[in-house]
Backbone as JSON, one array per atom type, in Angstrom:
{
  "sequence": "XXXXXXXXXXXXXXXXXXXXXXXXXXXXXXXXXXXXXXXXXXXXXXXXXXXXXXXXXXXXXXXXXXXXXXXXXXXXXXXXXXXXXXXXXXXXXXXXXXXXXXXXXXXXXXXXXXXXXXXXXXXXXXXXXXXXXXXXXXXXXXXXX",
  "N": [[-7.82, 16.18, -5.4], [-4.09, 14.53, -4.27], [-2.35, 13.3, -6.99], [-0.93, 11.37, -6.43], [-1.97, 9.53, -5.15], [-4.23, 8.95, -5.68], [-3.57, 7.3, -8.07], [-3.15, 4.93, -6.57], [-5.23, 4.71, -5.73], [-6.8, 3.83, -7.47], [-5.42, 1.69, -8.53], [-6.17, -0.22, -6.22], [-8.67, -0.01, -6.66], [-8.38, -1.23, -9.61], [-7.86, -4.12, -8.47], [-9.72, -4.58, -6.85], [-11.77, -4.89, -8.66], [-10.64, -7.27, -9.81], [-11.36, -9.31, -8.54], [-10.04, -9.53, -6.28], [-8.6, -8.32, -3.4], [-9.02, -4.44, -2.23], [-6.75, -2.38, -2.01], [-3.92, -0.25, -2.85], [-0.86, 0.51, -4.16], [1.97, 2.99, -5.19], [4.99, 3.94, -5.55], [6.67, 6.16, -5.37], [9.44, 8.45, -7.12], [11.23, 10.97, -7.48], [9.13, 12.8, -8.73], [7.58, 10.88, -10.21], [6.01, 8.24, -11.14], [7.88, 4.96, -10.11], [6.8, 2.2, -9.53], [3.99, 0.1, -9.39], [1.21, -0.49, -7.89], [-1.05, -3.5, -6.6], [-3.26, -5.26, -4.47], [-2.38, -8.67, -4.3], [-3.39, -11.22, -3.53], [-5.15, -12.82, -4.06], [-5.97, -13.68, -6.54], [-3.41, -14.11, -7.84], [-3.19, -16.52, -5.48], [-1.33, -16.29, -3.66], [0.99, -15.89, -0.95], [2.38, -13.48, -0.06], [2.07, -11.06, -1.45], [0.6, -8.34, -0.93], [-0.53, -5.03, -1.9], [1.59, -3.07, -1.93], [3.89, -5.17, -1.57], [3.58, -5.44, -4.17], [3.73, -3.13, -5.74], [6.67, -2.99, -5.3], [8.16, -5.27, -6.23], [6.92, -4.91, -9.26], [8.69, -2.63, -9.35], [11.0, -3.22, -9.79], [14.53, -4.36, -9.47], [15.89, -1.67, -8.36], [18.86, 0.85, -7.94], [20.04, 1.23, -4.69], [19.88, 4.13, -3.65], [18.14, 4.69, -4.88], [15.51, 3.4, -3.73], [15.83, 4.96, -1.43], [15.06, 7.46, -1.86], [12.95, 7.7, -2.25], [8.99, 8.24, -2.04], [6.6, 6.23, -0.92], [3.23, 5.41, -1.24], [-0.18, 4.65, -0.52], [-2.74, 2.9, -0.34], [-3.99, 1.89, 2.66], [-2.96, 1.55, 5.65], [0.24, 0.02, 6.49], [0.94, -3.13, 6.89], [2.76, -5.17, 8.97], [4.66, -6.92, 7.27], [4.96, -5.21, 5.25], [5.89, -2.93, 6.05], [8.16, -4.09, 7.29], [9.52, -4.17, 4.21], [9.66, -1.38, 3.63], [11.28, -0.63, 5.67], [13.11, -2.09, 4.81], [14.61, -1.19, 2.39], [14.77, 1.37, 2.52], [13.18, 3.49, 2.56], [12.19, 6.75, 2.5], [9.5, 8.45, 3.01], [6.02, 7.53, 3.55], [2.91, 8.04, 2.46], [-0.08, 7.47, 3.82], [-3.47, 6.39, 2.8], [-5.62, 5.21, 4.64], [-6.24, 4.85, 8.12], [-8.04, 3.85, 9.55], [-9.63, 1.56, 9.19], [-7.31, -0.5, 9.5], [-4.96, -0.52, 11.55], [-1.86, 0.0, 10.79], [1.84, -0.75, 10.99], [2.61, 1.34, 11.89], [3.47, 3.23, 13.79], [5.74, 1.92, 14.58], [7.75, 1.96, 11.48], [7.24, 5.59, 12.17], [9.26, 5.26, 14.39], [11.3, 4.19, 13.48], [12.36, 6.42, 12.03], [11.18, 6.74, 9.31], [9.03, 9.21, 7.62], [5.42, 9.43, 8.6], [2.47, 10.06, 6.71], [-1.13, 10.43, 7.04], [-3.83, 9.97, 5.6], [-6.9, 10.27, 5.38], [-8.66, 9.52, 3.87], [-11.59, 9.77, 2.01], [-12.69, 7.71, 0.3], [-10.74, 6.1, 0.38], [-11.56, 4.77, 2.91], [-14.05, 4.4, 2.52], [-14.25, 2.25, 0.32], [-12.7, 0.38, 1.85], [-14.14, -0.18, 3.86], [-16.6, -1.13, 2.71], [-15.64, -3.72, 1.65], [-14.84, -5.11, 3.64], [-17.22, -5.13, 4.85], [-18.57, -6.56, 3.06], [-16.91, -9.22, 2.49], [-16.05, -10.45, 4.79], [-14.75, -13.05, 5.35], [-12.79, -13.34, 3.52], [-10.91, -10.73, 3.97], [-10.19, -11.88, 6.64], [-8.71, -13.56, 6.12], [-6.65, -12.11, 5.15], [-5.26, -10.28, 6.95], [-4.67, -12.26, 8.51], [-6.21, -13.38, 10.74]],
  "CA": [[-6.82, 14.93, -4.27], [-2.98, 14.37, -4.78], [-1.98, 12.92, -8.14], [-0.2, 9.93, -6.79], [-3.0, 9.11, -3.85], [-5.32, 8.83, -7.19], [-3.17, 6.2, -8.37], [-2.97, 3.77, -5.7], [-6.73, 4.25, -5.71], [-7.21, 3.37, -9.47], [-4.64, 0.7, -7.9], [-7.19, -0.58, -5.34], [-9.88, -0.62, -7.67], [-8.3, -2.56, -10.07], [-7.72, -5.01, -7.18], [-11.76, -5.33, -5.89], [-12.86, -5.65, -10.13], [-10.55, -8.72, -10.0], [-12.14, -10.23, -7.09], [-9.21, -9.41, -5.06], [-8.49, -7.21, -1.84], [-9.02, -3.42, -3.04], [-5.92, -2.29, -1.42], [-3.45, -0.08, -4.11], [0.31, 1.44, -3.37], [2.23, 3.16, -5.89], [6.38, 4.05, -5.51], [7.41, 7.51, -6.56], [10.66, 8.92, -6.75], [11.21, 12.44, -8.11], [7.65, 12.98, -8.82], [7.54, 9.69, -10.89], [5.76, 6.62, -10.17], [8.55, 3.88, -10.89], [6.21, 0.62, -9.26], [2.4, 0.41, -8.64], [0.92, -2.31, -7.29], [-2.36, -3.63, -5.79], [-3.25, -6.65, -3.59], [-3.42, -9.46, -5.5], [-3.07, -12.36, -2.98], [-6.62, -14.11, -4.1], [-5.57, -13.36, -8.3], [-2.26, -14.78, -7.69], [-2.15, -17.63, -5.13], [0.37, -15.62, -3.16], [1.05, -15.82, 0.43], [2.55, -12.28, 0.03], [1.21, -9.72, -2.77], [-0.16, -7.27, -0.81], [-0.43, -3.8, -2.5], [3.06, -2.55, -1.62], [4.78, -5.55, -1.83], [3.18, -5.79, -5.28], [4.22, -2.03, -6.6], [7.84, -3.32, -5.18], [8.26, -6.0, -7.21], [6.58, -3.67, -9.81], [9.34, -1.08, -9.28], [11.71, -4.1, -10.12], [15.71, -3.98, -9.16], [16.66, -0.16, -8.56], [20.08, 1.42, -7.5], [19.02, 1.57, -3.47], [19.71, 5.7, -3.81], [16.45, 5.71, -5.58], [14.34, 3.75, -2.89], [16.23, 6.13, -0.66], [15.08, 8.73, -2.32], [11.14, 7.44, -2.77], [7.89, 8.25, -0.85], [5.2, 5.2, -0.85], [1.99, 5.76, -1.05], [-0.72, 3.27, -0.32], [-4.71, 3.49, 0.41], [-4.23, 1.51, 4.07], [-1.95, 1.26, 6.84], [0.82, -0.63, 6.16], [1.19, -4.46, 7.85], [4.3, -5.64, 9.51], [5.33, -7.02, 6.46], [5.2, -4.09, 3.83], [6.57, -2.11, 6.21], [9.75, -4.32, 7.32], [10.05, -3.81, 3.15], [10.05, -0.14, 3.46], [12.43, -0.34, 6.1], [14.75, -2.83, 4.45], [14.32, -0.57, 0.92], [15.49, 2.75, 3.16], [12.06, 4.29, 1.97], [11.86, 8.06, 3.63], [8.55, 8.59, 3.31], [5.04, 7.6, 3.3], [1.95, 8.19, 3.11], [-1.24, 6.6, 3.96], [-4.77, 6.86, 2.17], [-6.35, 5.54, 5.32], [-5.64, 3.51, 8.86], [-9.13, 3.4, 10.68], [-9.89, 0.17, 9.05], [-7.03, -0.91, 9.77], [-4.15, 0.32, 11.43], [-0.24, -1.4, 10.51], [2.69, -0.73, 11.51], [3.11, 3.52, 11.66], [4.31, 3.3, 15.33], [7.46, 0.67, 13.93], [7.77, 2.95, 10.98], [8.02, 6.16, 12.88], [10.55, 4.74, 15.57], [12.93, 4.46, 12.41], [12.82, 7.43, 11.32], [10.36, 6.97, 8.22], [7.79, 9.96, 7.85], [4.51, 8.6, 7.53], [1.39, 11.16, 6.54], [-2.35, 9.96, 7.06], [-5.12, 11.46, 5.14], [-8.04, 9.61, 6.23], [-9.34, 9.61, 2.58], [-12.82, 8.84, 2.37], [-13.02, 7.25, -0.77], [-9.76, 4.56, 0.79], [-12.53, 4.35, 3.98], [-15.31, 3.61, 2.13], [-13.25, 0.73, -0.16], [-12.43, -0.85, 2.6], [-15.68, -0.9, 4.69], [-17.68, -2.01, 1.45], [-15.09, -5.0, 1.42], [-14.85, -5.76, 4.96], [-19.03, -6.17, 5.01], [-19.07, -7.93, 2.11], [-15.89, -9.96, 2.11], [-15.03, -10.56, 6.18], [-13.78, -14.25, 5.87], [-10.92, -12.55, 2.81], [-10.09, -10.25, 5.05], [-9.72, -11.72, 8.11], [-7.63, -14.15, 6.37], [-5.33, -10.76, 4.63], [-4.61, -9.74, 7.76], [-3.99, -12.95, 9.39], [-6.78, -13.41, 11.99]],
  "C": [[-5.39, 14.79, -4.95], [-2.94, 13.28, -5.99], [-2.1, 10.96, -7.86], [-1.31, 8.81, -5.77], [-3.8, 8.36, -4.92], [-4.52, 7.52, -7.84], [-3.09, 5.28, -7.48], [-4.26, 3.4, -5.53], [-7.06, 3.47, -7.24], [-6.64, 1.37, -9.01], [-5.82, -0.56, -7.49], [-8.26, -0.92, -6.2], [-10.06, -1.61, -8.68], [-8.62, -4.09, -9.37], [-8.69, -5.78, -7.28], [-11.88, -5.91, -7.39], [-12.03, -7.12, -10.47], [-10.78, -9.64, -9.3], [-10.95, -10.4, -5.79], [-9.25, -8.26, -3.67], [-8.16, -6.06, -2.8], [-8.13, -2.37, -1.74], [-4.28, -2.1, -2.85], [-2.18, 1.04, -3.15], [1.03, 1.69, -4.84], [4.01, 4.12, -4.98], [6.6, 5.45, -6.5], [8.91, 8.24, -6.4], [11.17, 10.31, -7.78], [10.73, 12.85, -9.1], [7.11, 12.2, -10.0], [7.46, 8.32, -10.6], [6.7, 5.35, -10.91], [8.18, 2.51, -10.5], [4.68, 0.74, -8.98], [2.43, -0.97, -9.07], [-0.48, -2.69, -6.93], [-2.27, -5.17, -5.33], [-3.52, -7.77, -4.72], [-3.3, -11.19, -5.05], [-4.08, -13.84, -3.54], [-6.39, -14.36, -6.11], [-4.42, -14.42, -8.49], [-1.8, -16.35, -6.93], [-0.93, -17.28, -3.99], [0.19, -15.36, -1.76], [1.38, -14.01, 0.94], [2.55, -10.97, -1.09], [0.09, -8.75, -2.2], [0.43, -5.89, -1.79], [1.06, -3.33, -2.2], [3.96, -3.52, -1.97], [4.87, -5.8, -3.69], [3.91, -4.87, -5.92], [5.99, -2.2, -5.94], [8.46, -3.96, -6.59], [7.92, -5.38, -8.59], [8.0, -2.73, -10.16], [10.57, -2.3, -10.05], [13.15, -3.79, -9.11], [16.0, -2.33, -9.22], [17.84, 0.0, -7.4], [19.37, 1.85, -5.39], [19.22, 2.77, -3.26], [18.21, 5.69, -4.05], [15.17, 5.03, -4.59], [14.79, 4.41, -1.97], [15.61, 7.85, -0.56], [13.24, 8.99, -2.81], [10.51, 7.83, -1.54], [6.68, 6.79, -1.78], [3.88, 6.08, -0.66], [0.64, 5.0, -1.37], [-2.33, 3.36, 0.55], [-4.25, 2.68, 1.62], [-2.87, 1.18, 4.73], [-0.99, -0.04, 6.52], [1.17, -1.84, 7.03], [2.75, -4.5, 8.29], [4.82, -5.87, 8.24], [5.6, -6.15, 5.28], [5.37, -3.01, 4.75], [7.92, -2.87, 6.98], [10.07, -3.95, 5.4], [10.26, -2.32, 2.81], [10.77, 0.13, 4.26], [13.71, -0.87, 5.19], [14.94, -1.95, 3.2], [14.83, 1.04, 1.02], [14.68, 3.74, 2.45], [11.68, 5.4, 3.35], [10.44, 7.7, 4.48], [7.15, 7.93, 3.25], [3.64, 7.32, 3.89], [0.42, 7.08, 2.67], [-2.66, 6.91, 3.4], [-5.76, 6.72, 4.04], [-5.64, 4.07, 7.2], [-7.0, 3.2, 10.13], [-10.07, 2.6, 10.1], [-9.36, -0.48, 9.49], [-5.31, -0.27, 9.91], [-2.98, -0.45, 11.73], [0.61, -1.44, 11.07], [3.34, 0.76, 11.92], [3.78, 4.0, 12.67], [5.88, 3.09, 14.78], [7.99, 2.03, 13.1], [8.6, 4.06, 11.48], [8.95, 6.11, 13.65], [11.27, 4.93, 14.9], [13.26, 5.02, 11.62], [12.03, 7.48, 9.83], [8.99, 8.24, 8.34], [6.34, 9.62, 7.69], [3.32, 9.71, 8.04], [0.16, 10.34, 6.29], [-2.94, 10.83, 6.46], [-6.42, 10.88, 5.5], [-8.7, 9.51, 5.08], [-10.39, 8.93, 2.86], [-13.66, 8.02, 1.78], [-12.13, 5.68, -0.55], [-10.48, 4.21, 2.02], [-13.48, 3.49, 3.08], [-15.06, 2.09, 0.74], [-13.17, -0.06, 0.84], [-13.25, -1.49, 3.79], [-16.2, -1.54, 3.68], [-17.01, -3.38, 1.57], [-14.92, -5.51, 2.71], [-16.1, -6.29, 5.7], [-18.55, -7.25, 3.94], [-18.32, -8.76, 1.78], [-15.34, -10.24, 3.76], [-14.06, -11.55, 6.55], [-12.27, -13.6, 4.95], [-10.42, -11.75, 3.33], [-9.53, -10.08, 5.66], [-7.96, -12.88, 7.25], [-6.36, -13.47, 5.66], [-5.01, -10.75, 5.68], [-4.0, -10.73, 8.81], [-4.57, -13.31, 10.84], [-7.81, -14.59, 11.56]]
}
C-alpha cells in the first residue's frame, strides 16, 4: 500500500479511537506530508472539521504554488464542502481510498480538471461499513441526511 494512503488510514483510525468518524486525509507536497488530519466534528463539536478540512487546517498557510503542486489523499470520496476546498486551493490530484459507501463530488472535481484516482481499498471500505452499521445516526448527521 502507498505510504501516504496508509497515513490517511492511520488518521481515520485515530479519529475512530477518539469517538469520531473514521475519515482521514493527508496533503503531500513533493513527497512530504505537509498536512494531516481526520474528521473531528464530534471531538470538537465542529460543523466543518471533516478529514480533508482538518488536513488543510493543519497544513496552515502555504504559498498558492505549494497547494497547486500537492496531492491530497483521503480515505473516503470528498463531500461538496471538501471538494470546494480542493478546488479553491488548486489541488491537482486526489487519491480516494474508497467511494462505495459514499460517492462525493468526484464528477465535479474531474469536470474542473482535477485528477481523481479511486483505490477501492478494502481497509477503507471496511472502516466505513463498520462505522455506518454501528453508528448510523452519527453518519447521517455527518453527511447531512
